[in-house]
Amino acid sequence: MKTTHQLFFQNSNNLDQIPSNSVDLIVTSPPYPMIEMWDDIFFNQNEAIGKAIAKQNGNKAFELMHKSLDCVWDEAFRVLKNGGFACINIGDATRTLRENFAIYPNHARILQYLVKIGFTTLPEIIWRKQTNAPNKFMGSGMLPAGAYVTLEHEYILIVRKGGKREFKTDPEKINRRQSAIFWEERNMFFSDIWFDIKGSRQGLLDKALRTRSGAFPFELALRLINIYSVKTDTVLDPFLGTGTTMAAAMAAARNSIGCEIDNNFYESIIKIKNNIIDLSNHYMENRLKRHIHFVNERIASGKPLKHKNNPYGFPVITNQEKELILNELTAIKKVKPHLMRVDYCDNPQRSFCLEWEKSGIEKRCSDLEKMGPPQSAAKKKDRQLELF
C-alpha cells in the first residue's frame, strides 16, 4: 500500500487545483476570529476588518472575519464527495473592546453557515483542554456579579455532505473492515466530550511561527481520521499550519492534501518525514498493547469474546473487528518539493501474532466459554482462578 501527500501554499478561499467531489474527509482548524494572534491574517484578507477593530467595533469585525472563512467553507463543500465528512476544530473567543468583555461564538457562526450552504449537521464533540493554572478566574474574582467563567473547551463540528456513504463493491467492503477500530476504542472515541487529549505543545524552532500556529494535537487529528474515513481515502486540511493533519493521515494510511497560506511553515511540514515512521508505528504498537490488555481483563472477569481477529489471531468483541489490521509505515520519501509518498506493510505486526500465540490466553478464553454461566459470583471466581 502507498499513499501520497500533496502540499499547496495558497489561500484556501480558492481550491481550484482540487477537483470537485474528490475529497473524502476534511479535518481542519481555521484561524479563530477575534483571537488577537490571528488578527493579521484576517486584516490581510480585508482591510475593513482592521478598521473595525481600530474603531472597537467587535461585532462588525467578528462578522467580517467569518465572511472571509465562508469562502473556504464554500470550497470545502465543492471538493467533498457526497457522503464525505468535515470535522472543524474551533474555539470561541473572548475579547475586551470599549472596556466591554464579551464572548464571540465562533462555533455557532460557522455552524450556521455550514447549514446554509447545504451541509447536514451531526452531533458535535466538545474537546476539553484542561488547565493547571491556579488563578483561572476572570473578572472580579471572588466578588459576585462581575466574574466570568474560563473557556477550557473547544468544539469539533461534524458535518456531512449529502446522504450516508455507501460501500457497494467487495473491495470497498473489505477495505472498510480492515479500517475498523476496536470495540473498546469505539466506546471512547464516540463520546461527545473528549477529556483524554491534551493541548498540543508547539515544537517549532521559529518563535515567530509559534505565535501564528494553534495546532491541535496529533492524536485528535488521527482519531477523527480513523473514525470518519477508511484507508486510502483522501483527507484535506485547508488550514494546514504545521502539518498535523497530514502527519495523522500518513499514520492512518490515508492520502492527504494540505493548503497553507504561510509558506514559512514549509520546513516544519517537510520535517514530518524525519519522525513520522517511528511516531506512527509506536502509536499502533500501543493500540495493539491496549487491546491485548483489554482482552486479558475481560477474560479474567469471565466475560466472553466471541470473535477472533484473523490477521493477529487475538479475540475481539464484534464480527466487525475480524479483519482489522494496522499497517506499519516502512518508508517515506519526498518525491517532489511539495509531494511526499509513504509505503506501508500489508501484513500484521508479526511480533504481536507471536506474543498472542505464546501467551496461552487463547486457550484460557476457550476454556472460559466452555464453563458456561456460573451459578454464583463466588463459584465463577473460583473457576476462573483454576484457569489462571
CSV table of N, CA and C in Angstrom, one decimal, residues 95-207:
chain,number,residue,atom,x,y,z
A,95,ARG,N,-12.9,38.7,24.2
A,95,ARG,CA,-12.1,39.9,23.9
A,95,ARG,C,-12.8,41.1,24.6
A,96,THR,N,-11.9,42.1,24.9
A,96,THR,CA,-12.4,43.3,25.6
A,96,THR,C,-12.3,44.4,24.6
A,97,LEU,N,-13.4,45.0,24.2
A,97,LEU,CA,-13.4,46.2,23.3
A,97,LEU,C,-14.3,47.2,23.9
A,98,ARG,N,-13.8,48.5,23.9
A,98,ARG,CA,-14.6,49.6,24.5
A,98,ARG,C,-14.9,49.2,26.0
A,99,GLU,N,-13.9,48.6,26.6
A,99,GLU,CA,-13.9,48.2,28.0
A,99,GLU,C,-15.1,47.3,28.3
A,100,ASN,N,-15.5,46.6,27.3
A,100,ASN,CA,-16.6,45.6,27.4
A,100,ASN,C,-16.1,44.2,27.1
A,101,PHE,N,-16.1,43.4,28.1
A,101,PHE,CA,-15.6,42.0,27.9
A,101,PHE,C,-16.8,41.2,27.3
A,102,ALA,N,-16.5,40.4,26.2
A,102,ALA,CA,-17.6,39.6,25.6
A,102,ALA,C,-17.0,38.4,25.0
A,103,ILE,N,-17.9,37.4,24.8
A,103,ILE,CA,-17.6,36.2,24.1
A,103,ILE,C,-18.1,36.3,22.6
A,104,TYR,N,-17.3,35.8,21.7
A,104,TYR,CA,-17.7,35.8,20.3
A,104,TYR,C,-17.8,34.3,19.9
A,105,PRO,N,-19.1,33.9,19.6
A,105,PRO,CA,-19.4,32.4,19.4
A,105,PRO,C,-19.0,31.9,18.0
A,106,ASN,N,-17.7,31.7,17.8
A,106,ASN,CA,-17.2,31.2,16.5
A,106,ASN,C,-17.9,29.9,16.1
A,107,HIS,N,-18.1,29.0,17.0
A,107,HIS,CA,-18.6,27.7,16.6
A,107,HIS,C,-20.0,27.8,16.1
A,108,ALA,N,-20.8,28.7,16.7
A,108,ALA,CA,-22.2,28.9,16.3
A,108,ALA,C,-22.3,29.6,14.9
A,109,ARG,N,-21.4,30.6,14.7
A,109,ARG,CA,-21.4,31.3,13.4
A,109,ARG,C,-21.0,30.4,12.2
A,110,ILE,N,-20.0,29.5,12.5
A,110,ILE,CA,-19.6,28.6,11.4
A,110,ILE,C,-20.7,27.6,11.1
A,111,LEU,N,-21.2,27.0,12.2
A,111,LEU,CA,-22.3,26.0,12.0
A,111,LEU,C,-23.5,26.6,11.2
A,112,GLN,N,-23.8,27.8,11.6
A,112,GLN,CA,-24.9,28.4,10.9
A,112,GLN,C,-24.7,28.5,9.4
A,113,TYR,N,-23.5,28.9,9.0
A,113,TYR,CA,-23.1,29.0,7.6
A,113,TYR,C,-23.0,27.6,6.9
A,114,LEU,N,-22.5,26.6,7.6
A,114,LEU,CA,-22.4,25.3,7.0
A,114,LEU,C,-23.8,24.8,6.7
A,115,VAL,N,-24.7,25.0,7.5
A,115,VAL,CA,-26.1,24.6,7.3
A,115,VAL,C,-26.7,25.3,6.0
A,116,LYS,N,-26.4,26.6,6.0
A,116,LYS,CA,-26.9,27.4,4.9
A,116,LYS,C,-26.4,26.9,3.5
A,117,ILE,N,-25.2,26.4,3.4
A,117,ILE,CA,-24.7,26.0,2.1
A,117,ILE,C,-25.0,24.6,1.8
A,118,GLY,N,-25.6,23.8,2.7
A,118,GLY,CA,-26.1,22.5,2.4
A,118,GLY,C,-25.6,21.4,3.2
A,119,PHE,N,-24.7,21.6,4.1
A,119,PHE,CA,-24.2,20.5,4.9
A,119,PHE,C,-25.3,20.0,5.9
A,120,THR,N,-25.2,18.7,6.2
A,120,THR,CA,-26.0,18.1,7.3
A,120,THR,C,-25.2,18.1,8.6
A,121,THR,N,-25.8,18.7,9.6
A,121,THR,CA,-25.1,18.8,10.9
A,121,THR,C,-25.3,17.5,11.7
A,122,LEU,N,-24.2,17.0,12.3
A,122,LEU,CA,-24.3,15.8,13.1
A,122,LEU,C,-23.8,16.2,14.6
A,123,PRO,N,-24.0,15.3,15.5
A,123,PRO,CA,-23.6,15.7,16.9
A,123,PRO,C,-22.2,16.1,17.0
A,124,GLU,N,-21.9,17.2,17.6
A,124,GLU,CA,-20.6,17.8,17.7
A,124,GLU,C,-19.8,17.2,18.9
A,125,ILE,N,-18.5,17.4,19.0
A,125,ILE,CA,-17.7,16.9,20.1
A,125,ILE,C,-17.2,18.2,20.8
A,126,ILE,N,-17.2,18.1,22.1
A,126,ILE,CA,-16.6,19.1,22.9
A,126,ILE,C,-15.2,18.5,23.4
A,127,TRP,N,-14.2,19.2,23.0
A,127,TRP,CA,-12.8,18.9,23.4
A,127,TRP,C,-12.4,19.7,24.6
A,128,ARG,N,-12.3,19.1,25.7
A,128,ARG,CA,-12.0,19.9,26.9
A,128,ARG,C,-10.5,19.9,27.2
A,129,LYS,N,-9.9,21.1,27.0
A,129,LYS,CA,-8.5,21.3,27.2
A,129,LYS,C,-8.2,21.7,28.7
A,130,GLN,N,-7.8,20.8,29.5
A,130,GLN,CA,-7.6,21.1,30.9
A,130,GLN,C,-6.5,22.0,31.2
A,131,THR,N,-6.6,22.9,32.1
A,131,THR,CA,-5.6,23.8,32.5
A,131,THR,C,-5.2,23.6,34.0
A,132,ASN,N,-3.9,23.8,34.3
A,132,ASN,CA,-3.5,23.7,35.6
A,132,ASN,C,-3.3,25.0,36.3
A,133,ALA,N,-3.7,26.1,35.6
A,133,ALA,CA,-3.5,27.4,36.2
A,133,ALA,C,-4.3,27.6,37.5
A,134,PRO,N,-3.6,28.0,38.6
A,134,PRO,CA,-4.3,28.1,39.9
A,134,PRO,C,-5.2,29.4,39.9
A,135,ASN,N,-5.0,30.3,39.0
A,135,ASN,CA,-5.8,31.5,39.0
A,135,ASN,C,-6.7,31.6,37.7
A,136,LYS,N,-7.5,30.6,37.6
A,136,LYS,CA,-8.3,30.5,36.3
A,136,LYS,C,-9.4,31.6,36.2
A,137,PHE,N,-9.8,32.1,37.3
A,137,PHE,CA,-11.0,33.0,37.2
A,137,PHE,C,-10.6,34.3,36.5
A,138,MET,N,-11.7,34.9,35.9
A,138,MET,CA,-11.6,36.2,35.2
A,138,MET,C,-12.6,37.1,35.8
A,139,GLY,N,-12.4,38.4,35.6
A,139,GLY,CA,-13.3,39.4,36.1
A,139,GLY,C,-13.0,39.8,37.5
A,140,SER,N,-14.1,39.8,38.3
A,140,SER,CA,-14.0,40.3,39.7
A,140,SER,C,-13.5,39.3,40.7
A,141,GLY,N,-13.1,38.1,40.3
A,141,GLY,CA,-12.5,37.2,41.2
A,141,GLY,C,-13.6,36.6,42.1
A,142,MET,N,-13.4,36.8,43.4
A,142,MET,CA,-14.3,36.2,44.4
A,142,MET,C,-15.5,37.1,44.7
A,143,LEU,N,-15.6,38.3,44.1
A,143,LEU,CA,-16.8,39.1,44.4
A,143,LEU,C,-17.9,38.8,43.4
A,144,PRO,N,-19.1,38.7,43.8
A,144,PRO,CA,-20.2,38.3,42.9
A,144,PRO,C,-20.5,39.4,41.9
A,145,ALA,N,-21.2,38.9,40.8
A,145,ALA,CA,-21.8,39.7,39.8
A,145,ALA,C,-20.8,40.4,38.8
A,146,GLY,N,-19.6,40.0,38.9
A,146,GLY,CA,-18.7,40.6,37.9
A,146,GLY,C,-17.6,39.6,37.4
A,147,ALA,N,-17.8,38.3,37.7
A,147,ALA,CA,-16.8,37.3,37.3
A,147,ALA,C,-17.2,36.5,36.1
A,148,TYR,N,-16.3,36.0,35.3
A,148,TYR,CA,-16.6,35.2,34.1
A,148,TYR,C,-15.9,33.8,34.2
A,149,VAL,N,-16.6,32.8,33.8
A,149,VAL,CA,-16.0,31.5,33.7
A,149,VAL,C,-15.0,31.5,32.7
A,150,THR,N,-14.0,30.6,32.8
A,150,THR,CA,-12.9,30.5,31.9
A,150,THR,C,-13.3,29.5,30.8
A,151,LEU,N,-12.8,29.7,29.6
A,151,LEU,CA,-13.0,28.8,28.4
A,151,LEU,C,-12.0,27.8,28.4
A,152,GLU,N,-12.4,26.5,28.8
A,152,GLU,CA,-11.4,25.4,28.8
A,152,GLU,C,-11.8,24.3,27.8
A,153,HIS,N,-12.6,24.7,26.8
A,153,HIS,CA,-13.0,23.7,25.8
A,153,HIS,C,-13.1,24.3,24.5
A,154,GLU,N,-13.0,23.5,23.5
A,154,GLU,CA,-13.2,23.9,22.1
A,154,GLU,C,-14.2,22.9,21.5
A,155,TYR,N,-14.7,23.2,20.3
A,155,TYR,CA,-15.7,22.4,19.6
A,155,TYR,C,-15.0,21.7,18.4
A,156,ILE,N,-15.5,20.5,18.1
A,156,ILE,CA,-15.2,19.9,16.9
A,156,ILE,C,-16.6,19.7,16.2
A,157,LEU,N,-16.8,20.5,15.2
A,157,LEU,CA,-18.1,20.5,14.5
A,157,LEU,C,-18.0,19.3,13.5
A,158,ILE,N,-19.0,18.5,13.4
A,158,ILE,CA,-19.1,17.4,12.5
A,158,ILE,C,-20.2,17.6,11.5
A,159,VAL,N,-19.9,17.7,10.2
A,159,VAL,CA,-21.0,17.9,9.2
A,159,VAL,C,-20.7,16.9,8.1
A,160,ARG,N,-21.8,16.6,7.3
A,160,ARG,CA,-21.7,15.7,6.2
A,160,ARG,C,-22.3,16.3,5.0
A,161,LYS,N,-21.7,16.0,3.8
A,161,LYS,CA,-22.3,16.5,2.6
A,161,LYS,C,-23.1,15.3,2.0
A,162,GLY,N,-24.4,15.6,1.8
A,162,GLY,CA,-25.3,14.6,1.2
A,162,GLY,C,-25.6,13.5,2.2
A,163,GLY,N,-26.1,12.4,1.7
A,163,GLY,CA,-26.5,11.3,2.5
A,163,GLY,C,-25.4,10.4,3.0
A,164,LYS,N,-25.8,9.3,3.6
A,164,LYS,CA,-24.8,8.4,4.2
A,164,LYS,C,-24.0,7.7,3.1
A,165,ARG,N,-22.7,7.6,3.4
A,165,ARG,CA,-21.8,7.0,2.5
A,165,ARG,C,-22.1,5.5,2.3
A,166,GLU,N,-22.0,5.0,1.1
A,166,GLU,CA,-22.2,3.6,0.8
A,166,GLU,C,-20.9,2.9,0.4
A,167,PHE,N,-20.8,1.7,0.8
A,167,PHE,CA,-19.7,0.8,0.3
A,167,PHE,C,-20.3,-0.4,-0.4
A,168,LYS,N,-20.2,-0.3,-1.7
A,168,LYS,CA,-21.0,-1.2,-2.6
A,168,LYS,C,-20.2,-2.4,-3.1
A,169,THR,N,-19.0,-2.2,-3.5
A,169,THR,CA,-18.2,-3.3,-4.1
A,169,THR,C,-17.5,-4.1,-3.0
A,170,ASP,N,-17.1,-5.3,-3.4
A,170,ASP,CA,-16.4,-6.2,-2.5
A,170,ASP,C,-15.1,-5.5,-2.0
A,171,PRO,N,-14.2,-5.0,-2.9
A,171,PRO,CA,-13.0,-4.3,-2.4
A,171,PRO,C,-13.3,-3.2,-1.4
A,172,GLU,N,-14.4,-2.4,-1.7
A,172,GLU,CA,-14.7,-1.3,-0.8
A,172,GLU,C,-15.1,-1.9,0.6
A,173,LYS,N,-15.9,-3.0,0.6
A,173,LYS,CA,-16.3,-3.6,1.9
A,173,LYS,C,-15.1,-4.1,2.7
A,174,ILE,N,-14.2,-4.8,1.9
A,174,ILE,CA,-13.0,-5.4,2.6
A,174,ILE,C,-12.2,-4.3,3.2
A,175,ASN,N,-11.9,-3.2,2.4
A,175,ASN,CA,-11.1,-2.1,2.9
A,175,ASN,C,-11.8,-1.4,4.2
A,176,ARG,N,-13.1,-1.3,4.1
A,176,ARG,CA,-13.8,-0.8,5.3
A,176,ARG,C,-13.6,-1.6,6.6
A,177,ARG,N,-13.6,-2.9,6.4
A,177,ARG,CA,-13.4,-3.8,7.5
A,177,ARG,C,-12.0,-3.8,8.0
A,178,GLN,N,-11.1,-3.7,7.1
A,178,GLN,CA,-9.7,-3.6,7.5
A,178,GLN,C,-9.3,-2.3,8.2
A,179,SER,N,-10.2,-1.3,8.0
A,179,SER,CA,-10.0,0.1,8.6
A,179,SER,C,-10.7,0.2,9.9
A,180,ALA,N,-11.3,-0.9,10.4
A,180,ALA,CA,-12.1,-0.8,11.6
A,180,ALA,C,-11.3,-0.4,12.8
A,181,ILE,N,-12.0,0.1,13.9
A,181,ILE,CA,-11.4,0.3,15.2
A,181,ILE,C,-11.9,-0.7,16.2
A,182,PHE,N,-11.2,-0.9,17.3
A,182,PHE,CA,-11.6,-1.8,18.3
A,182,PHE,C,-12.8,-1.4,19.0
A,183,TRP,N,-13.6,-2.4,19.4
A,183,TRP,CA,-14.8,-2.1,20.2
A,183,TRP,C,-14.6,-1.2,21.3
A,184,GLU,N,-13.6,-1.4,22.1
A,184,GLU,CA,-13.3,-0.6,23.3
A,184,GLU,C,-12.9,0.8,22.9
A,185,GLU,N,-12.2,1.0,21.8
A,185,GLU,CA,-11.9,2.3,21.3
A,185,GLU,C,-13.1,3.0,20.8
A,186,ARG,N,-14.0,2.3,20.2
A,186,ARG,CA,-15.2,3.0,19.7
A,186,ARG,C,-16.0,3.6,20.9
A,187,ASN,N,-16.1,2.9,22.0
A,187,ASN,CA,-16.8,3.4,23.1
A,187,ASN,C,-16.3,4.7,23.7
A,188,MET,N,-15.0,4.9,23.5
A,188,MET,CA,-14.3,6.1,24.0
A,188,MET,C,-14.4,7.2,22.9
A,189,PHE,N,-14.1,6.8,21.6
A,189,PHE,CA,-14.0,7.8,20.6
A,189,PHE,C,-15.3,8.5,20.3
A,190,PHE,N,-16.4,7.7,20.4
A,190,PHE,CA,-17.7,8.3,20.1
A,190,PHE,C,-18.5,8.9,21.2
A,191,SER,N,-17.7,9.3,22.2
A,191,SER,CA,-18.3,10.1,23.3
A,191,SER,C,-18.4,11.6,22.8
A,192,ASP,N,-19.3,12.3,23.2
A,192,ASP,CA,-19.4,13.7,22.8
A,192,ASP,C,-18.5,14.7,23.5
A,193,ILE,N,-17.8,14.2,24.6
A,193,ILE,CA,-16.9,15.0,25.3
A,193,ILE,C,-15.6,14.3,25.4
A,194,TRP,N,-14.5,14.9,24.9
A,194,TRP,CA,-13.2,14.2,25.0
A,194,TRP,C,-12.3,14.9,26.0
A,195,PHE,N,-12.0,14.1,27.1
A,195,PHE,CA,-11.2,14.6,28.2
A,195,PHE,C,-9.8,14.2,28.1
A,196,ASP,N,-9.5,13.2,27.3
A,196,ASP,CA,-8.2,12.4,27.4
A,196,ASP,C,-7.2,13.0,26.4
A,197,ILE,N,-7.5,14.0,25.6
A,197,ILE,CA,-6.5,14.5,24.7
A,197,ILE,C,-6.1,15.9,25.1
A,198,LYS,N,-4.8,16.0,25.4
A,198,LYS,CA,-4.2,17.3,25.9
A,198,LYS,C,-3.9,18.2,24.8
A,199,GLY,N,-3.8,19.5,25.1
A,199,GLY,CA,-3.4,20.5,24.2
A,199,GLY,C,-2.0,20.2,23.6
A,200,SER,N,-1.8,20.7,22.4
A,200,SER,CA,-0.5,20.4,21.7
A,200,SER,C,0.5,21.4,22.1
A,201,ARG,N,1.7,20.9,22.4
A,201,ARG,CA,2.9,21.8,22.6
A,201,ARG,C,3.6,22.0,21.3
A,202,GLN,N,3.8,23.3,21.0
A,202,GLN,CA,4.4,23.6,19.7
A,202,GLN,C,5.9,23.4,19.7
A,203,GLY,N,6.4,22.5,18.9
A,203,GLY,CA,7.8,22.2,18.8
A,203,GLY,C,8.6,22.9,17.7
A,204,LEU,N,8.0,24.0,17.3
A,204,LEU,CA,8.6,24.8,16.2
A,204,LEU,C,9.8,25.6,16.7
A,205,LEU,N,10.9,25.6,15.9
A,205,LEU,CA,12.1,26.3,16.3
A,205,LEU,C,11.9,27.8,16.2
A,206,ASP,N,11.1,28.2,15.2
A,206,ASP,CA,10.9,29.6,14.9
A,206,ASP,C,9.9,30.2,15.9
A,207,LYS,N,10.3,31.1,16.8
A,207,LYS,CA,9.3,31.7,17.7
A,207,LYS,C,8.2,32.5,17.0
